[in-house]
Amino acid sequence: MIDGPFAETKELIAGYSIIETETRDEAMEWSRKFPNPMNEDCHIEVRRMIELEDLEPSPEIGRFLSMERGAR
């Protein structure tokens, strides 16, 4: 029996860590320090997370921020 809509796999296919760094190079350096739980070849993706402050001001962002402030 297989749980879920995905094919059975014996590999670790998901997991993530979020780290905050000043530069992409610093993030890459951190990724080299991550443990490899399977002691096999693995792939690590380094992605930039965008925050609201990174986006240009717009009516939609203003509306979202006003909703967020109201929820506090």
PDB file of N, CA, C and O in Angstrom:
ATOM      1  N   MET A   1       0.848  -1.184   0.000  1.00  0.00           N
ATOM      2  CA  MET A   1       0.000   0.000   0.000  1.00  0.00           C
ATOM      3  C   MET A   1       0.893   1.246   0.000  1.00  0.00           C
ATOM      4  O   MET A   1       1.898   1.312   0.689  1.00  0.00           O
ATOM      5  N   ILE A   2       0.518   2.244  -0.777  1.00  0.00           N
ATOM      6  CA  ILE A   2       1.251   3.505  -0.863  1.00  0.00           C
ATOM      7  C   ILE A   2       0.349   4.616  -0.354  1.00  0.00           C
ATOM      8  O   ILE A   2      -0.795   4.747  -0.788  1.00  0.00           O
ATOM      9  N   ASP A   3       0.856   5.388   0.596  1.00  0.00           N
ATOM     10  CA  ASP A   3       0.095   6.525   1.113  1.00  0.00           C
ATOM     11  C   ASP A   3       0.332   7.739   0.224  1.00  0.00           C
ATOM     12  O   ASP A   3       1.463   8.076  -0.079  1.00  0.00           O
ATOM     13  N   GLY A   4      -0.724   8.372  -0.191  1.00  0.00           N
ATOM     14  CA  GLY A   4      -0.606   9.601  -0.962  1.00  0.00           C
ATOM     15  C   GLY A   4      -0.549   9.366  -2.454  1.00  0.00           C
ATOM     16  O   GLY A   4      -0.512   8.240  -2.929  1.00  0.00           O
ATOM     17  N   PRO A   5      -0.517  10.445  -3.221  1.00  0.00           N
ATOM     18  CA  PRO A   5      -0.560  10.345  -4.681  1.00  0.00           C
ATOM     19  C   PRO A   5       0.806  10.136  -5.341  1.00  0.00           C
ATOM     20  O   PRO A   5       0.902  10.119  -6.553  1.00  0.00           O
ATOM     21  N   PHE A   6       1.869   9.959  -4.548  1.00  0.00           N
ATOM     22  CA  PHE A   6       3.211   9.898  -5.119  1.00  0.00           C
ATOM     23  C   PHE A   6       3.722   8.469  -5.178  1.00  0.00           C
ATOM     24  O   PHE A   6       3.355   7.631  -4.357  1.00  0.00           O
ATOM     25  N   ALA A   7       4.583   8.215  -6.140  1.00  0.00           N
ATOM     26  CA  ALA A   7       5.186   6.898  -6.268  1.00  0.00           C
ATOM     27  C   ALA A   7       6.059   6.611  -5.045  1.00  0.00           C
ATOM     28  O   ALA A   7       6.645   7.517  -4.461  1.00  0.00           O
ATOM     29  N   GLU A   8       6.150   5.341  -4.672  1.00  0.00           N
ATOM     30  CA  GLU A   8       6.989   4.960  -3.537  1.00  0.00           C
ATOM     31  C   GLU A   8       8.452   5.241  -3.872  1.00  0.00           C
ATOM     32  O   GLU A   8       8.900   5.013  -4.987  1.00  0.00           O
ATOM     33  N   THR A   9       9.173   5.729  -2.923  1.00  0.00           N
ATOM     34  CA  THR A   9      10.585   6.018  -3.142  1.00  0.00           C
ATOM     35  C   THR A   9      11.365   5.656  -1.892  1.00  0.00           C
ATOM     36  O   THR A   9      10.844   5.700  -0.784  1.00  0.00           O
ATOM     37  N   LYS A  10      12.577   5.275  -2.078  1.00  0.00           N
ATOM     38  CA  LYS A  10      13.455   4.943  -0.951  1.00  0.00           C
ATOM     39  C   LYS A  10      14.428   6.089  -0.679  1.00  0.00           C
ATOM     40  O   LYS A  10      15.333   5.957   0.103  1.00  0.00           O
ATOM     41  N   GLU A  11      14.241   7.206  -1.355  1.00  0.00           N
ATOM     42  CA  GLU A  11      15.134   8.345  -1.231  1.00  0.00           C
ATOM     43  C   GLU A  11      14.502   9.437  -0.387  1.00  0.00           C
ATOM     44  O   GLU A  11      13.289   9.560  -0.321  1.00  0.00           O
ATOM     45  N   LEU A  12      15.344  10.206   0.269  1.00  0.00           N
ATOM     46  CA  LEU A  12      14.879  11.409   0.936  1.00  0.00           C
ATOM     47  C   LEU A  12      14.689  12.465  -0.143  1.00  0.00           C
ATOM     48  O   LEU A  12      15.639  12.839  -0.829  1.00  0.00           O
ATOM     49  N   ILE A  13      13.452  12.919  -0.339  1.00  0.00           N
ATOM     50  CA  ILE A  13      13.201  13.829  -1.454  1.00  0.00           C
ATOM     51  C   ILE A  13      12.790  15.223  -1.011  1.00  0.00           C
ATOM     52  O   ILE A  13      12.555  16.080  -1.842  1.00  0.00           O
ATOM     53  N   ALA A  14      12.695  15.455   0.294  1.00  0.00           N
ATOM     54  CA  ALA A  14      12.253  16.773   0.727  1.00  0.00           C
ATOM     55  C   ALA A  14      12.855  17.122   2.073  1.00  0.00           C
ATOM     56  O   ALA A  14      13.180  16.259   2.869  1.00  0.00           O
ATOM     57  N   GLY A  15      12.972  18.378   2.290  1.00  0.00           N
ATOM     58  CA  GLY A  15      13.461  18.923   3.541  1.00  0.00           C
ATOM     59  C   GLY A  15      13.995  20.302   3.243  1.00  0.00           C
ATOM     60  O   GLY A  15      14.415  20.578   2.124  1.00  0.00           O
ATOM     61  N   TYR A  16      13.937  21.174   4.215  1.00  0.00           N
ATOM     62  CA  TYR A  16      14.467  22.507   3.972  1.00  0.00           C
ATOM     63  C   TYR A  16      14.966  23.127   5.258  1.00  0.00           C
ATOM     64  O   TYR A  16      14.579  22.747   6.350  1.00  0.00           O
ATOM     65  N   SER A  17      15.829  24.073   5.086  1.00  0.00           N
ATOM     66  CA  SER A  17      16.326  24.905   6.179  1.00  0.00           C
ATOM     67  C   SER A  17      16.268  26.340   5.689  1.00  0.00           C
ATOM     68  O   SER A  17      16.495  26.614   4.514  1.00  0.00           O
ATOM     69  N   ILE A  18      15.961  27.238   6.586  1.00  0.00           N
ATOM     70  CA  ILE A  18      15.962  28.654   6.243  1.00  0.00           C
ATOM     71  C   ILE A  18      17.066  29.309   7.063  1.00  0.00           C
ATOM     72  O   ILE A  18      17.084  29.191   8.288  1.00  0.00           O
ATOM     73  N   ILE A  19      17.974  29.959   6.355  1.00  0.00           N
ATOM     74  CA  ILE A  19      19.038  30.697   7.027  1.00  0.00           C
ATOM     75  C   ILE A  19      19.022  32.124   6.498  1.00  0.00           C
ATOM     76  O   ILE A  19      18.636  32.367   5.360  1.00  0.00           O
ATOM     77  N   GLU A  20      19.423  33.052   7.316  1.00  0.00           N
ATOM     78  CA  GLU A  20      19.478  34.454   6.898  1.00  0.00           C
ATOM     79  C   GLU A  20      20.936  34.853   6.785  1.00  0.00           C
ATOM     80  O   GLU A  20      21.705  34.721   7.734  1.00  0.00           O
ATOM     81  N   THR A  21      21.313  35.316   5.601  1.00  0.00           N
ATOM     82  CA  THR A  21      22.680  35.745   5.348  1.00  0.00           C
ATOM     83  C   THR A  21      22.659  37.109   4.676  1.00  0.00           C
ATOM     84  O   THR A  21      21.639  37.538   4.142  1.00  0.00           O
ATOM     85  N   GLU A  22      23.798  37.750   4.675  1.00  0.00           N
ATOM     86  CA  GLU A  22      23.915  39.061   4.030  1.00  0.00           C
ATOM     87  C   GLU A  22      24.152  38.929   2.521  1.00  0.00           C
ATOM     88  O   GLU A  22      23.761  39.795   1.757  1.00  0.00           O
ATOM     89  N   THR A  23      24.810  37.850   2.103  1.00  0.00           N
ATOM     90  CA  THR A  23      25.149  37.695   0.682  1.00  0.00           C
ATOM     91  C   THR A  23      24.877  36.267   0.227  1.00  0.00           C
ATOM     92  O   THR A  23      24.776  35.338   1.032  1.00  0.00           O
ATOM     93  N   ARG A  24      24.783  36.095  -1.089  1.00  0.00           N
ATOM     94  CA  ARG A  24      24.624  34.765  -1.668  1.00  0.00           C
ATOM     95  C   ARG A  24      25.863  33.911  -1.386  1.00  0.00           C
ATOM     96  O   ARG A  24      25.745  32.721  -1.104  1.00  0.00           O
ATOM     97  N   ASP A  25      27.041  34.515  -1.446  1.00  0.00           N
ATOM     98  CA  ASP A  25      28.270  33.763  -1.164  1.00  0.00           C
ATOM     99  C   ASP A  25      28.255  33.197   0.250  1.00  0.00           C
ATOM    100  O   ASP A  25      28.673  32.057   0.475  1.00  0.00           O
ATOM    101  N   GLU A  26      27.765  33.969   1.199  1.00  0.00           N
ATOM    102  CA  GLU A  26      27.665  33.485   2.571  1.00  0.00           C
ATOM    103  C   GLU A  26      26.679  32.313   2.664  1.00  0.00           C
ATOM    104  O   GLU A  26      26.927  31.322   3.356  1.00  0.00           O
ATOM    105  N   ALA A  27      25.573  32.398   1.929  1.00  0.00           N
ATOM    106  CA  ALA A  27      24.605  31.293   1.900  1.00  0.00           C
ATOM    107  C   ALA A  27      25.233  30.040   1.296  1.00  0.00           C
ATOM    108  O   ALA A  27      25.019  28.925   1.785  1.00  0.00           O
ATOM    109  N   MET A  28      26.014  30.209   0.243  1.00  0.00           N
ATOM    110  CA  MET A  28      26.676  29.062  -0.380  1.00  0.00           C
ATOM    111  C   MET A  28      27.664  28.427   0.590  1.00  0.00           C
ATOM    112  O   MET A  28      27.777  27.203   0.665  1.00  0.00           O
ATOM    113  N   GLU A  29      28.377  29.244   1.346  1.00  0.00           N
ATOM    114  CA  GLU A  29      29.322  28.720   2.332  1.00  0.00           C
ATOM    115  C   GLU A  29      28.590  27.904   3.402  1.00  0.00           C
ATOM    116  O   GLU A  29      29.041  26.827   3.783  1.00  0.00           O
ATOM    117  N   TRP A  30      27.464  28.399   3.859  1.00  0.00           N
ATOM    118  CA  TRP A  30      26.665  27.647   4.833  1.00  0.00           C
ATOM    119  C   TRP A  30      26.219  26.317   4.256  1.00  0.00           C
ATOM    120  O   TRP A  30      26.220  25.294   4.945  1.00  0.00           O
ATOM    121  N   SER A  31      25.799  26.304   2.982  1.00  0.00           N
ATOM    122  CA  SER A  31      25.307  25.061   2.384  1.00  0.00           C
ATOM    123  C   SER A  31      26.391  23.994   2.328  1.00  0.00           C
ATOM    124  O   SER A  31      26.091  22.801   2.387  1.00  0.00           O
ATOM    125  N   ARG A  32      27.636  24.386   2.236  1.00  0.00           N
ATOM    126  CA  ARG A  32      28.740  23.420   2.223  1.00  0.00           C
ATOM    127  C   ARG A  32      28.939  22.766   3.590  1.00  0.00           C
ATOM    128  O   ARG A  32      29.557  21.720   3.698  1.00  0.00           O
ATOM    129  N   LYS A  33      28.406  23.375   4.637  1.00  0.00           N
ATOM    130  CA  LYS A  33      28.551  22.852   6.000  1.00  0.00           C
ATOM    131  C   LYS A  33      27.399  21.932   6.409  1.00  0.00           C
ATOM    132  O   LYS A  33      27.463  21.317   7.455  1.00  0.00           O
ATOM    133  N   PHE A  34      26.351  21.852   5.601  1.00  0.00           N
ATOM    134  CA  PHE A  34      25.182  21.052   5.965  1.00  0.00           C
ATOM    135  C   PHE A  34      25.550  19.568   5.984  1.00  0.00           C
ATOM    136  O   PHE A  34      26.276  19.083   5.123  1.00  0.00           O
ATOM    137  N   PRO A  35      25.022  18.835   6.950  1.00  0.00           N
ATOM    138  CA  PRO A  35      25.308  17.398   6.988  1.00  0.00           C
ATOM    139  C   PRO A  35      24.578  16.659   5.872  1.00  0.00           C
ATOM    140  O   PRO A  35      23.523  17.086   5.421  1.00  0.00           O
ATOM    141  N   ASN A  36      25.142  15.578   5.429  1.00  0.00           N
ATOM    142  CA  ASN A  36      24.522  14.722   4.430  1.00  0.00           C
ATOM    143  C   ASN A  36      24.035  13.470   5.160  1.00  0.00           C
ATOM    144  O   ASN A  36      24.820  12.583   5.459  1.00  0.00           O
ATOM    145  N   PRO A  37      22.729  13.385   5.450  1.00  0.00           N
ATOM    146  CA  PRO A  37      22.238  12.285   6.282  1.00  0.00           C
ATOM    147  C   PRO A  37      22.359  10.910   5.630  1.00  0.00           C
ATOM    148  O   PRO A  37      22.384   9.906   6.317  1.00  0.00           O
ATOM    149  N   MET A  38      22.465  10.844   4.323  1.00  0.00           N
ATOM    150  CA  MET A  38      22.522   9.561   3.636  1.00  0.00           C
ATOM    151  C   MET A  38      23.947   9.150   3.273  1.00  0.00           C
ATOM    152  O   MET A  38      24.163   8.061   2.779  1.00  0.00           O
ATOM    153  N   ASN A  39      24.909  10.036   3.501  1.00  0.00           N
ATOM    154  CA  ASN A  39      26.299   9.780   3.119  1.00  0.00           C
ATOM    155  C   ASN A  39      26.422   9.360   1.658  1.00  0.00           C
ATOM    156  O   ASN A  39      27.198   8.482   1.311  1.00  0.00           O
ATOM    157  N   GLU A  40      25.622   9.970   0.818  1.00  0.00           N
ATOM    158  CA  GLU A  40      25.636   9.725  -0.623  1.00  0.00           C
ATOM    159  C   GLU A  40      25.620  11.076  -1.323  1.00  0.00           C
ATOM    160  O   GLU A  40      25.535  12.116  -0.687  1.00  0.00           O
ATOM    161  N   ASP A  41      25.682  11.026  -2.648  1.00  0.00           N
ATOM    162  CA  ASP A  41      25.540  12.267  -3.400  1.00  0.00           C
ATOM    163  C   ASP A  41      24.177  12.872  -3.110  1.00  0.00           C
ATOM    164  O   ASP A  41      23.169  12.168  -3.031  1.00  0.00           O
ATOM    165  N   CYS A  42      24.137  14.177  -2.934  1.00  0.00           N
ATOM    166  CA  CYS A  42      22.867  14.853  -2.732  1.00  0.00           C
ATOM    167  C   CYS A  42      22.944  16.227  -3.388  1.00  0.00           C
ATOM    168  O   CYS A  42      24.010  16.683  -3.774  1.00  0.00           O
ATOM    169  N   HIS A  43      21.808  16.848  -3.523  1.00  0.00           N
ATOM    170  CA  HIS A  43      21.717  18.169  -4.145  1.00  0.00           C
ATOM    171  C   HIS A  43      21.144  19.143  -3.130  1.00  0.00           C
ATOM    172  O   HIS A  43      20.185  18.831  -2.440  1.00  0.00           O
ATOM    173  N   ILE A  44      21.736  20.310  -3.054  1.00  0.00           N
ATOM    174  CA  ILE A  44      21.225  21.374  -2.200  1.00  0.00           C
ATOM    175  C   ILE A  44      20.931  22.576  -3.086  1.00  0.00           C
ATOM    176  O   ILE A  44      21.790  23.025  -3.834  1.00  0.00           O
ATOM    177  N   GLU A  45      19.699  23.056  -3.020  1.00  0.00           N
ATOM    178  CA  GLU A  45      19.322  24.259  -3.753  1.00  0.00           C
ATOM    179  C   GLU A  45      19.405  25.448  -2.803  1.00  0.00           C
ATOM    180  O   GLU A  45      18.919  25.379  -1.686  1.00  0.00           O
ATOM    181  N   VAL A  46      20.009  26.513  -3.254  1.00  0.00           N
ATOM    182  CA  VAL A  46      20.056  27.755  -2.477  1.00  0.00           C
ATOM    183  C   VAL A  46      19.172  28.748  -3.213  1.00  0.00           C
ATOM    184  O   VAL A  46      19.424  29.064  -4.367  1.00  0.00           O
ATOM    185  N   ARG A  47      18.142  29.199  -2.532  1.00  0.00           N
ATOM    186  CA  ARG A  47      17.195  30.125  -3.156  1.00  0.00           C
ATOM    187  C   ARG A  47      17.058  31.373  -2.306  1.00  0.00           C
ATOM    188  O   ARG A  47      17.095  31.323  -1.088  1.00  0.00           O
ATOM    189  N   ARG A  48      16.848  32.463  -2.975  1.00  0.00           N
ATOM    190  CA  ARG A  48      16.623  33.735  -2.285  1.00  0.00           C
ATOM    191  C   ARG A  48      15.143  33.834  -1.936  1.00  0.00           C
ATOM    192  O   ARG A  48      14.268  33.548  -2.755  1.00  0.00           O
ATOM    193  N   MET A  49      14.872  34.224  -0.720  1.00  0.00           N
ATOM    194  CA  MET A  49      13.496  34.463  -0.306  1.00  0.00           C
ATOM    195  C   MET A  49      13.221  35.953  -0.429  1.00  0.00           C
ATOM    196  O   MET A  49      14.013  36.778   0.005  1.00  0.00           O
ATOM    197  N   ILE A  50      12.101  36.270  -1.013  1.00  0.00           N
ATOM    198  CA  ILE A  50      11.715  37.667  -1.187  1.00  0.00           C
ATOM    199  C   ILE A  50      10.745  38.040  -0.075  1.00  0.00           C
ATOM    200  O   ILE A  50       9.807  37.305   0.221  1.00  0.00           O
ATOM    201  N   GLU A  51      10.988  39.175   0.543  1.00  0.00           N
ATOM    202  CA  GLU A  51      10.101  39.674   1.586  1.00  0.00           C
ATOM    203  C   GLU A  51       9.342  40.882   1.051  1.00  0.00           C
ATOM    204  O   GLU A  51       9.721  41.478   0.041  1.00  0.00           O
ATOM    205  N   LEU A  52       8.276  41.229   1.724  1.00  0.00           N
ATOM    206  CA  LEU A  52       7.463  42.358   1.270  1.00  0.00           C
ATOM    207  C   LEU A  52       8.280  43.624   1.077  1.00  0.00           C
ATOM    208  O   LEU A  52       8.054  44.386   0.145  1.00  0.00           O
ATOM    209  N   GLU A  53       9.245  43.832   1.950  1.00  0.00           N
ATOM    210  CA  GLU A  53      10.062  45.038   1.869  1.00  0.00           C
ATOM    211  C   GLU A  53      10.917  45.076   0.592  1.00  0.00           C
ATOM    212  O   GLU A  53      11.391  46.132   0.193  1.00  0.00           O
ATOM    213  N   ASP A  54      11.118  43.925  -0.047  1.00  0.00           N
ATOM    214  CA  ASP A  54      11.913  43.852  -1.272  1.00  0.00           C
ATOM    215  C   ASP A  54      11.124  44.293  -2.506  1.00  0.00           C
ATOM    216  O   ASP A  54      11.707  44.556  -3.555  1.00  0.00           O
ATOM    217  N   LEU A  55       9.808  44.361  -2.401  1.00  0.00           N
ATOM    218  CA  LEU A  55       8.949  44.666  -3.542  1.00  0.00           C
ATOM    219  C   LEU A  55       8.678  46.157  -3.640  1.00  0.00           C
ATOM    220  O   LEU A  55       8.723  46.887  -2.653  1.00  0.00           O
ATOM    221  N   GLU A  56       8.380  46.597  -4.854  1.00  0.00           N
ATOM    222  CA  GLU A  56       8.005  47.990  -5.076  1.00  0.00           C
ATOM    223  C   GLU A  56       6.656  48.251  -4.405  1.00  0.00           C
ATOM    224  O   GLU A  56       5.771  47.399  -4.426  1.00  0.00           O
ATOM    225  N   PRO A  57       6.481  49.430  -3.803  1.00  0.00           N
ATOM    226  CA  PRO A  57       5.184  49.753  -3.201  1.00  0.00           C
ATOM    227  C   PRO A  57       4.070  49.685  -4.242  1.00  0.00           C
ATOM    228  O   PRO A  57       4.255  50.065  -5.404  1.00  0.00           O
ATOM    229  N   SER A  58       2.929  49.174  -3.837  1.00  0.00           N
ATOM    230  CA  SER A  58       1.768  49.099  -4.725  1.00  0.00           C
ATOM    231  C   SER A  58       0.509  49.102  -3.871  1.00  0.00           C
ATOM    232  O   SER A  58       0.574  48.839  -2.661  1.00  0.00           O
ATOM    233  N   PRO A  59      -0.639  49.371  -4.476  1.00  0.00           N
ATOM    234  CA  PRO A  59      -1.893  49.342  -3.700  1.00  0.00           C
ATOM    235  C   PRO A  59      -2.141  47.963  -3.071  1.00  0.00           C
ATOM    236  O   PRO A  59      -2.633  47.873  -1.949  1.00  0.00           O
ATOM    237  N   GLU A  60      -1.786  46.890  -3.776  1.00  0.00           N
ATOM    238  CA  GLU A  60      -2.006  45.540  -3.260  1.00  0.00           C
ATOM    239  C   GLU A  60      -1.164  45.274  -2.011  1.00  0.00           C
ATOM    240  O   GLU A  60      -1.645  44.704  -1.032  1.00  0.00           O
ATOM    241  N   ILE A  61       0.087  45.702  -2.051  1.00  0.00           N
ATOM    242  CA  ILE A  61       0.957  45.500  -0.890  1.00  0.00           C
ATOM    243  C   ILE A  61       0.465  46.348   0.275  1.00  0.00           C
ATOM    244  O   ILE A  61       0.429  45.894   1.418  1.00  0.00           O
ATOM    245  N   GLY A  62       0.046  47.580   0.000  1.00  0.00           N
ATOM    246  CA  GLY A  62      -0.504  48.433   1.046  1.00  0.00           C
ATOM    247  C   GLY A  62      -1.732  47.808   1.689  1.00  0.00           C
ATOM    248  O   GLY A  62      -1.887  47.831   2.915  1.00  0.00           O
ATOM    249  N   ARG A  63      -2.607  47.222   0.865  1.00  0.00           N
ATOM    250  CA  ARG A  63      -3.806  46.567   1.383  1.00  0.00           C
ATOM    251  C   ARG A  63      -3.424  45.367   2.257  1.00  0.00           C
ATOM    252  O   ARG A  63      -3.969  45.172   3.342  1.00  0.00           O
ATOM    253  N   PHE A  64      -2.465  44.578   1.808  1.00  0.00           N
ATOM    254  CA  PHE A  64      -2.004  43.422   2.588  1.00  0.00           C
ATOM    255  C   PHE A  64      -1.426  43.870   3.923  1.00  0.00           C
ATOM    256  O   PHE A  64      -1.729  43.299   4.959  1.00  0.00           O
ATOM    257  N   LEU A  65      -0.576  44.891   3.895  1.00  0.00           N
ATOM    258  CA  LEU A  65       0.027  45.382   5.141  1.00  0.00           C
ATOM    259  C   LEU A  65      -1.019  45.898   6.108  1.00  0.00           C
ATOM    260  O   LEU A  65      -0.917  45.693   7.318  1.00  0.00           O
ATOM    261  N   SER A  66      -2.056  46.560   5.593  1.00  0.00           N
ATOM    262  CA  SER A  66      -3.107  47.058   6.481  1.00  0.00           C
ATOM    263  C   SER A  66      -3.886  45.896   7.090  1.00  0.00           C
ATOM    264  O   SER A  66      -4.278  45.952   8.259  1.00  0.00           O
ATOM    265  N   MET A  67      -4.114  44.811   6.355  1.00  0.00           N
ATOM    266  CA  MET A  67      -4.769  43.628   6.907  1.00  0.00           C
ATOM    267  C   MET A  67      -3.892  42.980   7.952  1.00  0.00           C
ATOM    268  O   MET A  67      -4.370  42.525   8.996  1.00  0.00           O
ATOM    269  N   GLU A  68      -2.578  42.908   7.684  1.00  0.00           N
ATOM    270  CA  GLU A  68      -1.645  42.297   8.617  1.00  0.00           C
ATOM    271  C   GLU A  68      -1.613  43.087   9.937  1.00  0.00           C
ATOM    272  O   GLU A  68      -1.589  42.498  11.010  1.00  0.00           O
ATOM    273  N   ARG A  69      -1.606  44.401   9.849  1.00  0.00           N
ATOM    274  CA  ARG A  69      -1.608  45.226  11.060  1.00  0.00           C
ATOM    275  C   ARG A  69      -2.895  45.032  11.864  1.00  0.00           C
ATOM    276  O   ARG A  69      -2.865  45.029  13.096  1.00  0.00           O
ATOM    277  N   GLY A  70      -4.017  44.846  11.172  1.00  0.00           N
ATOM    278  CA  GLY A  70      -5.296  44.642  11.849  1.00  0.00           C
ATOM    279  C   GLY A  70      -5.368  43.310  12.565  1.00  0.00           C
ATOM    280  O   GLY A  70      -6.094  43.161  13.540  1.00  0.00           O
ATOM    281  N   ALA A  71      -4.590  42.324  12.113  1.00  0.00           N
ATOM    282  CA  ALA A  71      -4.621  40.992  12.728  1.00  0.00           C
ATOM    283  C   ALA A  71      -3.806  40.933  13.997  1.00  0.00           C
ATOM    284  O   ALA A  71      -3.911  39.984  14.762  1.00  0.00           O
ATOM    285  N   ARG A  72      -2.977  41.898  14.239  1.00  0.00           N
ATOM    286  CA  ARG A  72      -2.104  41.881  15.434  1.00  0.00           C
ATOM    287  C   ARG A  72      -2.825  42.267  16.669  1.00  0.00           C
ATOM    288  O   ARG A  72      -3.661  42.896  16.912  1.00  0.00           O
TER     289      ARG A  72
END
